[in-house]
C-alpha cells in the first residue's frame, strides 16, 4: 500500500496492500474489544443448559430453575426448551462451542441473504472487511458472548425472505413459524405476510408455529400450562423495564417514569400503523428485504423488552440503506451502534442528556422505521412495470475498501461495504439494463468514571435492583 494512497484515502489495489489493511483493521478491532469490557460469560447459554439438565436429569420443572446465585431462569416458550434438549447430552463446554459455531453459520447465512448474489465479487478481502465490521457491532458482540438465540432466529426469518424474493415461495413461512414458536417476537413477521397478502405463506407460518407449540405441550404439558397461563404475563421474570439495555418504546417510558398503559398503547399502535403502511408498499414493489427489515425494526420497538443484543434485527436495515444509495447514513448509524454509548447512562438516565443518550439505540431504530427507503428490489428482481436504464456506471470493485477504511474504529462503513453491494440503485439498474432493455426487473456523555465498564453488565437487563452492578453473568435475557 503506497503512502500516497493512504493519505488520499484510496483503497489498496494490490493483494499485499489489502492484506496489510485487513491486518491493521484487525489490530484496531482487537484493541477496541479488549478495551471495552464486553464478556458476558455465556450467561444466557448457562440458563438454557441448566434448565434442560435440571428438567431431564434432576426431574425439575422448566420454569422453576434458577442460575445459582441469581433470581433468573428460563423465559422462552416451552418449544424452545424442547429444541434445546440435545444440550442435556453434552457438557457445558461442548454446548458453548456448538452454539458459537451455529451462531457464526447463521451470521454468514444472514449476511449472504442481505448482500445477495454480488457477494462473490468481494472474495477474501470482502470477507475480511465484513468480519472486522461485524466484530464491532455491539448487538452482535453481546449475542455471541451471551450465547443467545438471536442470530439463529434471524437466519430462520431471512430464509423466508429469500424464498419470497426469489419466487420460490412454496415453503415460505416455515422459518418464521419456527422462530415464532421459539420466541414470541418473530410472530410479527406473520403479520407482515398478512399485510402483504401472502395468504399461503401466512398460513404455513401459523401452522408451523401452532404445530411446534402443540408438540411442546405433548412433551412438557405442565411447563406449557404454566407458561401460557402465568409466566408469559409476568414481566418481572425478564428483568427491570427501566434498565438501560431495554431499548424498546416501553423502556423509554420506564426510564421517564411513565407507567400509563394508555400512553404506551398509543405509541405501539402508531408504530404498528406506520409499519403496516410502509411494509405493504415494500411488498407491493417486491422489495422483500425492506419489508423484512421494517418488520424487524418494529418488533424491536413494540416488544415490552428489547435488550441491546436483540438489535441484531437491525442488520438488514443497513443493507437496505446501502442498496438504496445511502452508505454514509448507514455507516454513521452503524458506528453509533458499535460504541456502547448507552452505558454512559447506566447509573443515571435523568435529565435531557439522559433522555437522549440512554435511548439513542431506540432513536436509531425509530428513525430507520420512519425513513428507511423502500421500493428498491435487488437487481434481477424488479417489477416488470419498471424499466431499467444503463446510464449509470457500475460500482467499483474497490468500493468496499473505501468504506471500510474510513469507518474505523466504529466499523460504520465497513458494515456498509459488507452488508450490501455498493453503488446504489442506479448501478443496479445499469447492470440490469445491460442484460435487457426492458427486462424486469451519540448523545452527550457525562463522562462518569467506569461508565463503559458498566457495559459488562448483562444487557438482558437482567440485573437485580442492587446498588452495585453485578458481574457480567447477571442474567439471561429474554
Short mmCIF file of C-alpha atoms in Angstrom, two decimals:
data_model
loop_
_atom_site.label_atom_id
_atom_site.label_comp_id
_atom_site.label_asym_id
_atom_site.label_seq_id
_atom_site.Cartn_x
_atom_site.Cartn_y
_atom_site.Cartn_z
CA UNK A 1 0.00 0.00 0.00
CA UNK A 2 1.58 3.28 -1.05
CA UNK A 3 1.69 6.23 1.39
CA UNK A 4 0.05 8.48 -1.19
CA UNK A 5 -2.95 6.12 -1.36
CA UNK A 6 -3.24 6.19 2.43
CA UNK A 7 -3.14 9.99 2.54
CA UNK A 8 -5.81 10.27 -0.12
CA UNK A 9 -7.97 7.61 1.49
CA UNK A 10 -7.78 5.37 -1.55
CA UNK A 11 -8.35 1.64 -1.18
CA UNK A 12 -5.35 -0.62 -1.77
CA UNK A 13 -5.15 -2.04 -5.27
CA UNK A 14 -2.88 -4.98 -4.63
CA UNK A 15 -3.38 -8.14 -2.60
CA UNK A 16 -0.44 -7.16 -0.43
CA UNK A 17 -1.96 -3.77 0.31
CA UNK A 18 -5.34 -5.31 1.07
CA UNK A 19 -3.79 -7.84 3.41
CA UNK A 20 -1.93 -5.06 5.25
CA UNK A 21 -5.14 -3.07 5.57
CA UNK A 22 -7.00 -6.07 6.96
CA UNK A 23 -4.24 -6.71 9.48
CA UNK A 24 -4.38 -3.06 10.58
CA UNK A 25 -8.14 -3.21 10.95
CA UNK A 26 -7.86 -6.47 12.89
CA UNK A 27 -5.49 -4.75 15.33
CA UNK A 28 -7.94 -1.86 15.77
CA UNK A 29 -10.81 -4.27 16.37
CA UNK A 30 -8.76 -6.28 18.86
CA UNK A 31 -7.72 -3.18 20.80
CA UNK A 32 -11.29 -1.91 20.85
CA UNK A 33 -12.80 -5.15 22.08
CA UNK A 34 -10.04 -5.56 24.67
CA UNK A 35 -10.52 -2.00 25.96
CA UNK A 36 -14.29 -2.12 26.38
CA UNK A 37 -15.37 -4.89 28.82
CA UNK A 38 -17.80 -6.96 26.83
CA UNK A 39 -17.58 -10.52 28.11
CA UNK A 40 -20.98 -11.89 29.16
CA UNK A 41 -19.57 -15.27 30.16
CA UNK A 42 -22.19 -17.19 28.14
CA UNK A 43 -24.74 -16.34 30.79
CA UNK A 44 -27.88 -16.95 28.72
CA UNK A 45 -26.47 -20.22 27.42
CA UNK A 46 -25.89 -21.25 31.03
CA UNK A 47 -29.58 -20.60 31.66
CA UNK A 48 -30.59 -22.81 28.73
CA UNK A 49 -28.10 -25.51 29.68
CA UNK A 50 -29.03 -25.51 33.33
CA UNK A 51 -32.75 -25.57 32.55
CA UNK A 52 -32.71 -28.62 30.28
CA UNK A 53 -30.33 -30.53 32.55
CA UNK A 54 -32.44 -29.81 35.61
CA UNK A 55 -35.53 -30.87 33.67
CA UNK A 56 -34.12 -34.09 32.18
CA UNK A 57 -31.62 -35.30 34.78
CA UNK A 58 -32.98 -33.95 38.07
CA UNK A 59 -36.71 -34.09 37.43
CA UNK A 60 -37.06 -30.34 37.89
CA UNK A 61 -39.64 -28.11 36.24
CA UNK A 62 -38.61 -25.92 33.31
CA UNK A 63 -39.67 -22.59 34.79
CA UNK A 64 -38.51 -23.31 38.33
CA UNK A 65 -34.81 -23.45 37.50
CA UNK A 66 -32.63 -20.52 38.57
CA UNK A 67 -28.98 -19.92 37.80
CA UNK A 68 -27.16 -20.42 41.12
CA UNK A 69 -26.71 -17.13 42.91
CA UNK A 70 -29.24 -15.27 40.75
CA UNK A 71 -33.03 -15.00 40.53
CA UNK A 72 -33.02 -15.61 36.78
CA UNK A 73 -34.25 -18.58 34.82
CA UNK A 74 -35.85 -19.69 31.56
CA UNK A 75 -38.26 -17.21 29.94
CA UNK A 76 -38.93 -18.61 26.45
CA UNK A 77 -41.94 -20.67 25.31
CA UNK A 78 -41.78 -24.41 26.06
CA UNK A 79 -40.91 -25.29 22.46
CA UNK A 80 -37.57 -23.52 22.93
CA UNK A 81 -36.77 -25.87 25.81
CA UNK A 82 -37.72 -28.86 23.65
CA UNK A 83 -35.41 -27.67 20.86
CA UNK A 84 -32.57 -27.26 23.36
CA UNK A 85 -32.90 -30.79 24.76
CA UNK A 86 -29.76 -32.06 22.94
CA UNK A 87 -27.72 -29.93 25.35
CA UNK A 88 -28.60 -32.42 28.07
CA UNK A 89 -26.43 -34.98 26.26
CA UNK A 90 -23.19 -32.97 26.25
CA UNK A 91 -21.03 -30.98 28.62
CA UNK A 92 -21.21 -27.20 29.01
CA UNK A 93 -18.01 -26.58 27.02
CA UNK A 94 -19.30 -28.64 24.12
CA UNK A 95 -22.57 -26.73 24.25
CA UNK A 96 -20.67 -23.42 24.16
CA UNK A 97 -18.54 -24.43 21.16
CA UNK A 98 -21.55 -25.81 19.30
CA UNK A 99 -23.58 -22.68 19.95
CA UNK A 100 -20.75 -20.47 18.76
CA UNK A 101 -20.39 -22.44 15.53
CA UNK A 102 -24.14 -22.35 14.91
CA UNK A 103 -24.19 -18.60 15.54
CA UNK A 104 -21.35 -17.99 13.09
CA UNK A 105 -23.04 -20.13 10.45
CA UNK A 106 -26.31 -18.27 10.98
CA UNK A 107 -24.50 -14.94 10.71
CA UNK A 108 -22.81 -15.96 7.45
CA UNK A 109 -26.18 -17.02 6.05
CA UNK A 110 -27.86 -13.77 7.14
CA UNK A 111 -25.13 -11.66 5.54
CA UNK A 112 -25.37 -13.75 2.38
CA UNK A 113 -29.11 -13.11 2.14
CA UNK A 114 -28.67 -9.38 2.82
CA UNK A 115 -25.88 -8.92 0.29
CA UNK A 116 -27.41 -11.06 -2.43
CA UNK A 117 -25.61 -12.68 -5.36
CA UNK A 118 -22.95 -9.96 -5.56
CA UNK A 119 -21.14 -11.30 -2.50
CA UNK A 120 -18.86 -13.33 -4.78
CA UNK A 121 -17.30 -10.12 -6.10
CA UNK A 122 -15.60 -9.30 -2.82
CA UNK A 123 -13.82 -12.61 -2.13
CA UNK A 124 -11.46 -12.95 0.83
CA UNK A 125 -10.97 -9.19 1.04
CA UNK A 126 -14.67 -8.51 1.42
CA UNK A 127 -14.99 -11.34 3.94
CA UNK A 128 -12.18 -9.81 5.99
CA UNK A 129 -13.80 -6.38 5.97
CA UNK A 130 -17.10 -7.97 6.94
CA UNK A 131 -15.53 -9.78 9.88
CA UNK A 132 -13.91 -6.58 11.17
CA UNK A 133 -17.11 -4.57 10.83
CA UNK A 134 -19.37 -7.17 12.41
CA UNK A 135 -16.97 -7.80 15.28
CA UNK A 136 -17.53 -4.19 16.39
CA UNK A 137 -21.34 -4.29 16.29
CA UNK A 138 -22.48 -4.24 19.92
CA UNK A 139 -25.71 -6.26 19.50
CA UNK A 140 -23.73 -8.95 17.72
CA UNK A 141 -20.94 -8.96 20.30
CA UNK A 142 -23.50 -9.40 23.06
CA UNK A 143 -25.42 -12.10 21.23
CA UNK A 144 -22.27 -14.19 20.81
CA UNK A 145 -20.98 -13.53 24.32
CA UNK A 146 -24.31 -14.31 25.98
CA UNK A 147 -24.79 -17.46 23.88
CA UNK A 148 -28.12 -16.05 22.74
CA UNK A 149 -30.50 -17.37 20.07
CA UNK A 150 -30.99 -14.10 18.16
CA UNK A 151 -28.83 -14.96 15.16
CA UNK A 152 -30.46 -18.34 14.68
CA UNK A 153 -33.91 -16.74 14.67
CA UNK A 154 -32.73 -14.03 12.27
CA UNK A 155 -31.43 -16.68 9.90
CA UNK A 156 -34.73 -18.59 10.02
CA UNK A 157 -36.71 -15.46 9.20
CA UNK A 158 -34.36 -14.31 6.44
CA UNK A 159 -34.61 -17.74 4.85
CA UNK A 160 -38.27 -16.96 4.21
CA UNK A 161 -37.32 -13.51 2.91
CA UNK A 162 -35.03 -15.18 0.39
CA UNK A 163 -37.74 -17.60 -0.71
CA UNK A 164 -40.26 -14.84 -1.25
CA UNK A 165 -37.79 -12.64 -3.11
CA UNK A 166 -36.76 -15.47 -5.43
CA UNK A 167 -40.31 -16.54 -6.20
CA UNK A 168 -39.80 -19.98 -4.65
CA UNK A 169 -42.44 -19.37 -2.03
CA UNK A 170 -43.83 -22.89 -1.66
CA UNK A 171 -42.04 -23.37 1.67
CA UNK A 172 -42.09 -19.71 2.70
CA UNK A 173 -43.37 -19.34 6.25
CA UNK A 174 -41.66 -22.37 7.76
CA UNK A 175 -38.74 -20.35 9.11
CA UNK A 176 -40.99 -17.65 10.54
CA UNK A 177 -43.23 -20.25 12.17
CA UNK A 178 -40.31 -21.99 13.87
CA UNK A 179 -38.82 -18.69 15.03
CA UNK A 180 -42.17 -17.58 16.47
CA UNK A 181 -42.52 -20.87 18.35
CA UNK A 182 -39.07 -20.44 19.92
CA UNK A 183 -39.61 -16.79 20.82
CA UNK A 184 -42.72 -14.65 20.51
CA UNK A 185 -41.20 -11.53 18.95
CA UNK A 186 -40.75 -13.01 15.43
CA UNK A 187 -44.52 -13.62 15.31
CA UNK A 188 -44.81 -10.08 13.90
CA UNK A 189 -43.42 -11.47 10.65
CA UNK A 190 -46.63 -13.46 10.31
CA UNK A 191 -48.31 -10.08 10.43
CA UNK A 192 -46.06 -8.97 7.57
CA UNK A 193 -47.23 -11.91 5.45
CA UNK A 194 -50.83 -10.93 6.14
CA UNK A 195 -50.20 -7.27 5.33
CA UNK A 196 -48.51 -8.35 2.09
CA UNK A 197 -51.46 -10.66 1.31
CA UNK A 198 -49.28 -13.70 1.11
CA UNK A 199 -52.02 -15.89 2.50
CA UNK A 200 -50.37 -19.24 1.83
CA UNK A 201 -47.10 -18.22 3.50
CA UNK A 202 -49.01 -16.76 6.45
CA UNK A 203 -50.98 -19.98 6.81
CA UNK A 204 -47.79 -22.05 6.65
CA UNK A 205 -46.10 -19.88 9.30
CA UNK A 206 -49.13 -20.02 11.58
CA UNK A 207 -49.50 -23.77 11.12
CA UNK A 208 -45.83 -24.45 11.83
CA UNK A 209 -45.89 -22.27 14.95
CA UNK A 210 -49.07 -23.96 16.18
CA UNK A 211 -47.71 -27.45 15.47
CA UNK A 212 -44.46 -26.70 17.28
CA UNK A 213 -46.37 -25.33 20.25
CA UNK A 214 -48.61 -28.39 20.30
CA UNK A 215 -45.56 -30.66 20.19
CA UNK A 216 -44.15 -28.85 23.21
CA UNK A 217 -47.47 -29.30 25.00
CA UNK A 218 -47.24 -33.06 24.44
CA UNK A 219 -43.63 -33.27 25.59
CA UNK A 220 -43.94 -30.87 28.54
CA UNK A 221 -47.63 -30.38 29.41
CA UNK A 222 -47.02 -28.89 32.85
CA UNK A 223 -44.45 -26.41 31.54
CA UNK A 224 -46.76 -25.40 28.68
CA UNK A 225 -49.68 -24.85 31.02
CA UNK A 226 -47.56 -22.74 33.36
CA UNK A 227 -46.02 -20.64 30.60
CA UNK A 228 -49.21 -19.74 28.73
CA UNK A 229 -51.25 -19.05 31.86
CA UNK A 230 -48.69 -17.45 34.18
CA UNK A 231 -45.07 -16.99 33.06
CA UNK A 232 -45.96 -15.18 29.82
CA UNK A 233 -47.74 -12.42 31.74
CA UNK A 234 -45.12 -11.98 34.45
CA UNK A 235 -42.71 -9.31 33.16
CA UNK A 236 -40.67 -9.45 36.37
CA UNK A 237 -39.25 -12.78 35.20
CA UNK A 238 -37.49 -10.98 32.37
CA UNK A 239 -35.95 -8.08 34.23
CA UNK A 240 -36.35 -4.39 35.03
CA UNK A 241 -38.11 -2.44 32.31
CA UNK A 242 -36.15 0.74 33.08
CA UNK A 243 -32.77 -0.98 32.72
CA UNK A 244 -30.69 0.95 30.19
CA UNK A 245 -30.31 -2.12 27.97
CA UNK A 246 -34.06 -2.12 27.30
CA UNK A 247 -34.17 -0.15 24.04
CA UNK A 248 -37.88 -0.53 23.30
CA UNK A 249 -40.61 2.11 23.48
CA UNK A 250 -41.64 0.73 26.85
CA UNK A 251 -38.05 1.01 28.03
CA UNK A 252 -38.03 4.71 27.13
CA UNK A 253 -41.24 5.30 29.06
CA UNK A 254 -39.99 3.30 32.03
CA UNK A 255 -36.84 5.42 32.28
CA UNK A 256 -39.04 8.52 32.19
CA UNK A 257 -41.16 7.10 35.00
CA UNK A 258 -44.27 6.96 32.78
CA UNK A 259 -46.40 3.98 33.76
CA UNK A 260 -49.53 4.83 31.78
CA UNK A 261 -50.63 1.90 29.66
CA UNK A 262 -52.68 4.26 27.53
CA UNK A 263 -49.59 6.22 26.50
CA UNK A 264 -47.74 3.01 25.68
CA UNK A 265 -50.71 1.71 23.68
CA UNK A 266 -50.85 4.90 21.60
CA UNK A 267 -47.14 4.70 20.80
CA UNK A 268 -47.28 1.00 19.94
CA UNK A 269 -50.35 1.41 17.73
CA UNK A 270 -48.75 4.35 15.94
CA UNK A 271 -45.61 2.32 15.28
CA UNK A 272 -47.63 -0.66 14.05
CA UNK A 273 -49.78 1.51 11.79
CA UNK A 274 -46.75 3.16 10.19
CA UNK A 275 -45.07 -0.22 9.80
CA UNK A 276 -48.13 -1.78 8.14
CA UNK A 277 -48.35 1.04 5.60
CA UNK A 278 -44.67 1.03 4.70
CA UNK A 279 -44.31 -2.76 4.73
CA UNK A 280 -47.24 -3.13 2.38
CA UNK A 281 -45.65 -0.62 -0.01
CA UNK A 282 -42.38 -2.51 0.10
CA UNK A 283 -44.07 -5.86 -0.52
CA UNK A 284 -46.10 -4.40 -3.41
CA UNK A 285 -42.80 -3.32 -5.01
CA UNK A 286 -41.39 -6.81 -4.38
CA UNK A 287 -38.83 -5.25 -2.07
CA UNK A 288 -38.91 -8.08 0.44
CA UNK A 289 -35.62 -7.10 2.01
CA UNK A 290 -37.02 -3.72 3.03
CA UNK A 291 -40.30 -5.29 4.16
CA UNK A 292 -38.49 -7.74 6.43
CA UNK A 293 -36.13 -5.01 7.67
CA UNK A 294 -39.08 -2.78 8.61
CA UNK A 295 -40.70 -5.67 10.46
CA UNK A 296 -37.55 -6.38 12.46
CA UNK A 297 -37.32 -2.71 13.42
CA UNK A 298 -40.94 -2.62 14.52
CA UNK A 299 -40.65 -5.82 16.54
CA UNK A 300 -37.78 -4.24 18.50
CA UNK A 301 -39.82 -1.10 19.18
CA UNK A 302 -43.13 -2.65 20.25
CA UNK A 303 -41.74 -5.54 22.28
CA UNK A 304 -42.02 -4.84 26.02
CA UNK A 305 -38.35 -5.68 26.41
CA UNK A 306 -35.70 -5.24 23.72
CA UNK A 307 -32.25 -5.78 25.17
CA UNK A 308 -29.31 -4.42 23.22
CA UNK A 309 -28.42 -7.85 21.85
CA UNK A 310 -31.89 -8.12 20.30
CA UNK A 311 -30.91 -5.30 17.94
CA UNK A 312 -29.24 -7.76 15.57
CA UNK A 313 -32.63 -7.43 13.86
CA UNK A 314 -31.36 -4.05 12.61
CA UNK A 315 -28.69 -5.62 10.39
CA UNK A 316 -30.95 -5.97 7.29
CA UNK A 317 -31.77 -2.27 7.52
CA UNK A 318 -28.17 -1.29 6.83
CA UNK A 319 -28.16 -3.45 3.72
CA UNK A 320 -31.30 -1.68 2.53
CA UNK A 321 -29.76 1.75 3.14
CA UNK A 322 -26.63 0.96 1.17
CA UNK A 323 -28.53 -0.68 -1.67
CA UNK A 324 -30.63 2.50 -1.92
CA UNK A 325 -27.51 4.67 -2.19
CA UNK A 326 -27.26 5.85 1.43
CA UNK A 327 -23.91 4.38 2.55
CA UNK A 328 -22.93 7.40 4.66
CA UNK A 329 -26.16 7.29 6.63
CA UNK A 330 -25.75 3.54 7.12
CA UNK A 331 -22.13 3.99 8.20
CA UNK A 332 -22.93 6.73 10.72
CA UNK A 333 -25.78 4.81 12.36
CA UNK A 334 -23.81 1.59 12.38
CA UNK A 335 -20.89 3.38 14.04
CA UNK A 336 -23.12 4.58 16.89
CA UNK A 337 -24.33 1.03 17.46
CA UNK A 338 -20.71 -0.05 17.83
CA UNK A 339 -19.88 2.39 20.64
CA UNK A 340 -21.80 1.01 23.66
CA UNK A 341 -22.73 4.65 24.23
CA UNK A 342 -25.97 3.93 26.11
CA UNK A 343 -23.96 2.54 29.02
CA UNK A 344 -22.74 6.05 29.86
CA UNK A 345 -26.16 6.47 31.49
CA UNK A 346 -26.08 3.14 33.31
CA UNK A 347 -26.40 4.75 36.75
CA UNK A 348 -28.50 7.81 35.96
CA UNK A 349 -30.67 8.41 32.89
CA UNK A 350 -32.27 11.60 34.19
CA UNK A 351 -32.17 14.99 32.51
CA UNK A 352 -32.21 15.91 28.84
CA UNK A 353 -28.89 14.23 28.16
CA UNK A 354 -30.12 11.08 29.86
CA UNK A 355 -33.33 11.07 27.83
CA UNK A 356 -31.42 11.49 24.57
CA UNK A 357 -28.34 9.41 25.33
CA UNK A 358 -29.73 6.45 27.23
CA UNK A 359 -32.29 5.84 24.47
CA UNK A 360 -30.07 6.51 21.46
CA UNK A 361 -30.44 2.98 20.09
CA UNK A 362 -34.22 3.39 20.27
CA UNK A 363 -33.97 6.67 18.35
CA UNK A 364 -31.94 4.91 15.65
CA UNK A 365 -34.49 2.11 15.40
CA UNK A 366 -37.36 4.61 15.25
CA UNK A 367 -35.59 6.71 12.64
CA UNK A 368 -34.99 3.68 10.45
CA UNK A 369 -38.64 2.69 10.72
CA UNK A 370 -39.73 6.16 9.60
CA UNK A 371 -37.21 6.86 6.84
CA UNK A 372 -35.86 3.53 5.60
CA UNK A 373 -36.00 3.62 1.76
CA UNK A 374 -38.45 1.14 0.24
CA UNK A 375 -39.28 0.13 -3.29
CA UNK A 376 -35.73 -0.77 -4.34
CA UNK A 377 -35.83 -4.53 -5.06
CA UNK A 378 -32.44 -6.15 -5.68
CA UNK A 379 -31.14 -6.41 -9.19
CA UNK A 380 -32.85 -9.07 -11.24
CA UNK A 381 -35.98 -8.93 -9.05
CA UNK A 382 -37.60 -5.70 -10.20
CA UNK A 383 -41.26 -5.42 -11.09
CA UNK A 384 -41.95 -5.70 -14.80
CA UNK A 385 -43.56 -2.27 -14.82
CA UNK A 386 -40.26 -0.59 -14.07
CA UNK A 387 -37.85 -0.08 -16.91
CA UNK A 388 -34.15 -0.17 -16.41
CA UNK A 389 -31.51 2.23 -17.58
CA UNK A 390 -27.88 1.85 -18.42
CA UNK A 391 -26.97 5.48 -17.86
CA UNK A 392 -25.08 4.91 -14.63
CA UNK A 393 -21.67 3.36 -14.27
CA UNK A 394 -21.40 0.05 -12.41
CA UNK A 395 -19.97 0.14 -8.89
CA UNK A 396 -16.25 -0.08 -8.49
CA UNK A 397 -14.93 -3.38 -7.19
CA UNK A 398 -12.82 -1.36 -4.76
CA UNK A 399 -15.78 0.45 -3.22
CA UNK A 400 -15.94 -1.78 -0.11
CA UNK A 401 -12.42 -0.87 0.86
CA UNK A 402 -13.14 2.86 0.71
CA UNK A 403 -15.99 2.46 3.13
CA UNK A 404 -14.14 0.13 5.43
CA UNK A 405 -11.02 2.27 5.72
CA UNK A 406 -12.98 5.37 6.60
CA UNK A 407 -15.19 3.90 9.27
CA UNK A 408 -12.84 2.58 11.90
CA UNK A 409 -12.84 2.01 14.74
CA UNK A 410 -16.57 2.29 14.82
CA UNK A 411 -16.86 -0.10 11.94
CA UNK A 412 -19.53 2.03 10.30
CA UNK A 413 -18.54 1.98 6.72
CA UNK A 414 -17.09 -1.48 6.86
CA UNK A 415 -20.55 -2.66 7.64
CA UNK A 416 -21.81 -0.60 4.76
CA UNK A 417 -19.46 -2.32 2.36
CA UNK A 418 -20.25 -5.74 3.71
CA UNK A 419 -23.96 -5.86 4.30
CA UNK A 420 -24.92 -4.73 0.82
CA UNK A 421 -23.28 -4.10 -2.52
CA UNK A 422 -22.02 -0.61 -3.18
CA UNK A 423 -23.22 1.57 -5.98
CA UNK A 424 -26.85 2.10 -5.03
CA UNK A 425 -29.96 1.85 -7.14
CA UNK A 426 -28.55 3.50 -10.25
CA UNK A 427 -25.75 0.97 -10.53
CA UNK A 428 -28.14 -1.93 -10.09
CA UNK A 429 -30.38 -0.55 -12.83
CA UNK A 430 -27.37 -0.08 -15.08
CA UNK A 431 -26.39 -3.72 -14.72
CA UNK A 432 -29.93 -4.87 -15.25
CA UNK A 433 -30.19 -2.68 -18.31
CA UNK A 434 -27.17 -4.30 -19.93
CA UNK A 435 -28.97 -7.61 -19.80
CA UNK A 436 -32.22 -6.43 -21.32
CA UNK A 437 -33.52 -3.00 -22.20
CA UNK A 438 -36.96 -3.98 -20.99
CA UNK A 439 -36.08 -6.71 -18.53
CA UNK A 440 -37.82 -7.00 -15.18
CA UNK A 441 -36.57 -6.33 -13.15
CA UNK A 442 -24.36 9.86 20.26
CA UNK A 443 -25.91 11.81 22.88
CA UNK A 444 -23.79 13.97 25.20
CA UNK A 445 -21.91 11.77 27.65
CA UNK A 446 -21.47 12.68 31.30
CA UNK A 447 -18.01 11.23 31.49
CA UNK A 448 -18.85 9.14 34.52
CA UNK A 449 -15.89 7.11 35.60
CA UNK A 450 -16.32 3.46 34.86
CA UNK A 451 -19.32 4.04 32.59
CA UNK A 452 -18.01 1.77 29.90
CA UNK A 453 -17.16 -0.89 32.41
CA UNK A 454 -20.84 -0.98 33.24
CA UNK A 455 -21.38 -2.34 29.78
CA UNK A 456 -20.10 -5.64 31.06
CA UNK A 457 -23.47 -5.94 32.74
CA UNK A 458 -25.71 -8.48 31.10
CA UNK A 459 -27.59 -6.48 28.55
CA UNK A 460 -30.55 -8.54 29.47
CA UNK A 461 -31.45 -6.12 31.95
CA UNK A 462 -31.23 -8.54 33.90
CA UNK A 463 -29.59 -7.31 36.92
CA UNK A 464 -31.31 -7.14 40.30
CA UNK A 465 -32.10 -3.75 41.74
CA UNK A 466 -28.98 -3.83 43.88
CA UNK A 467 -27.00 -0.60 44.16
CA UNK A 468 -23.76 -2.17 42.96
CA UNK A 469 -23.58 -3.59 39.43
CA UNK A 470 -23.15 -7.33 39.18
CA UNK A 471 -20.63 -9.17 37.13
CA UNK A 472 -21.26 -9.95 33.50
CA UNK A 473 -23.04 -13.13 34.46
CA UNK A 474 -26.05 -11.41 35.89
CA UNK A 475 -28.94 -12.73 33.90
CA UNK A 476 -30.22 -14.43 30.85
CA UNK A 477 -32.05 -12.07 28.62
CA UNK A 478 -35.38 -12.84 27.15
#
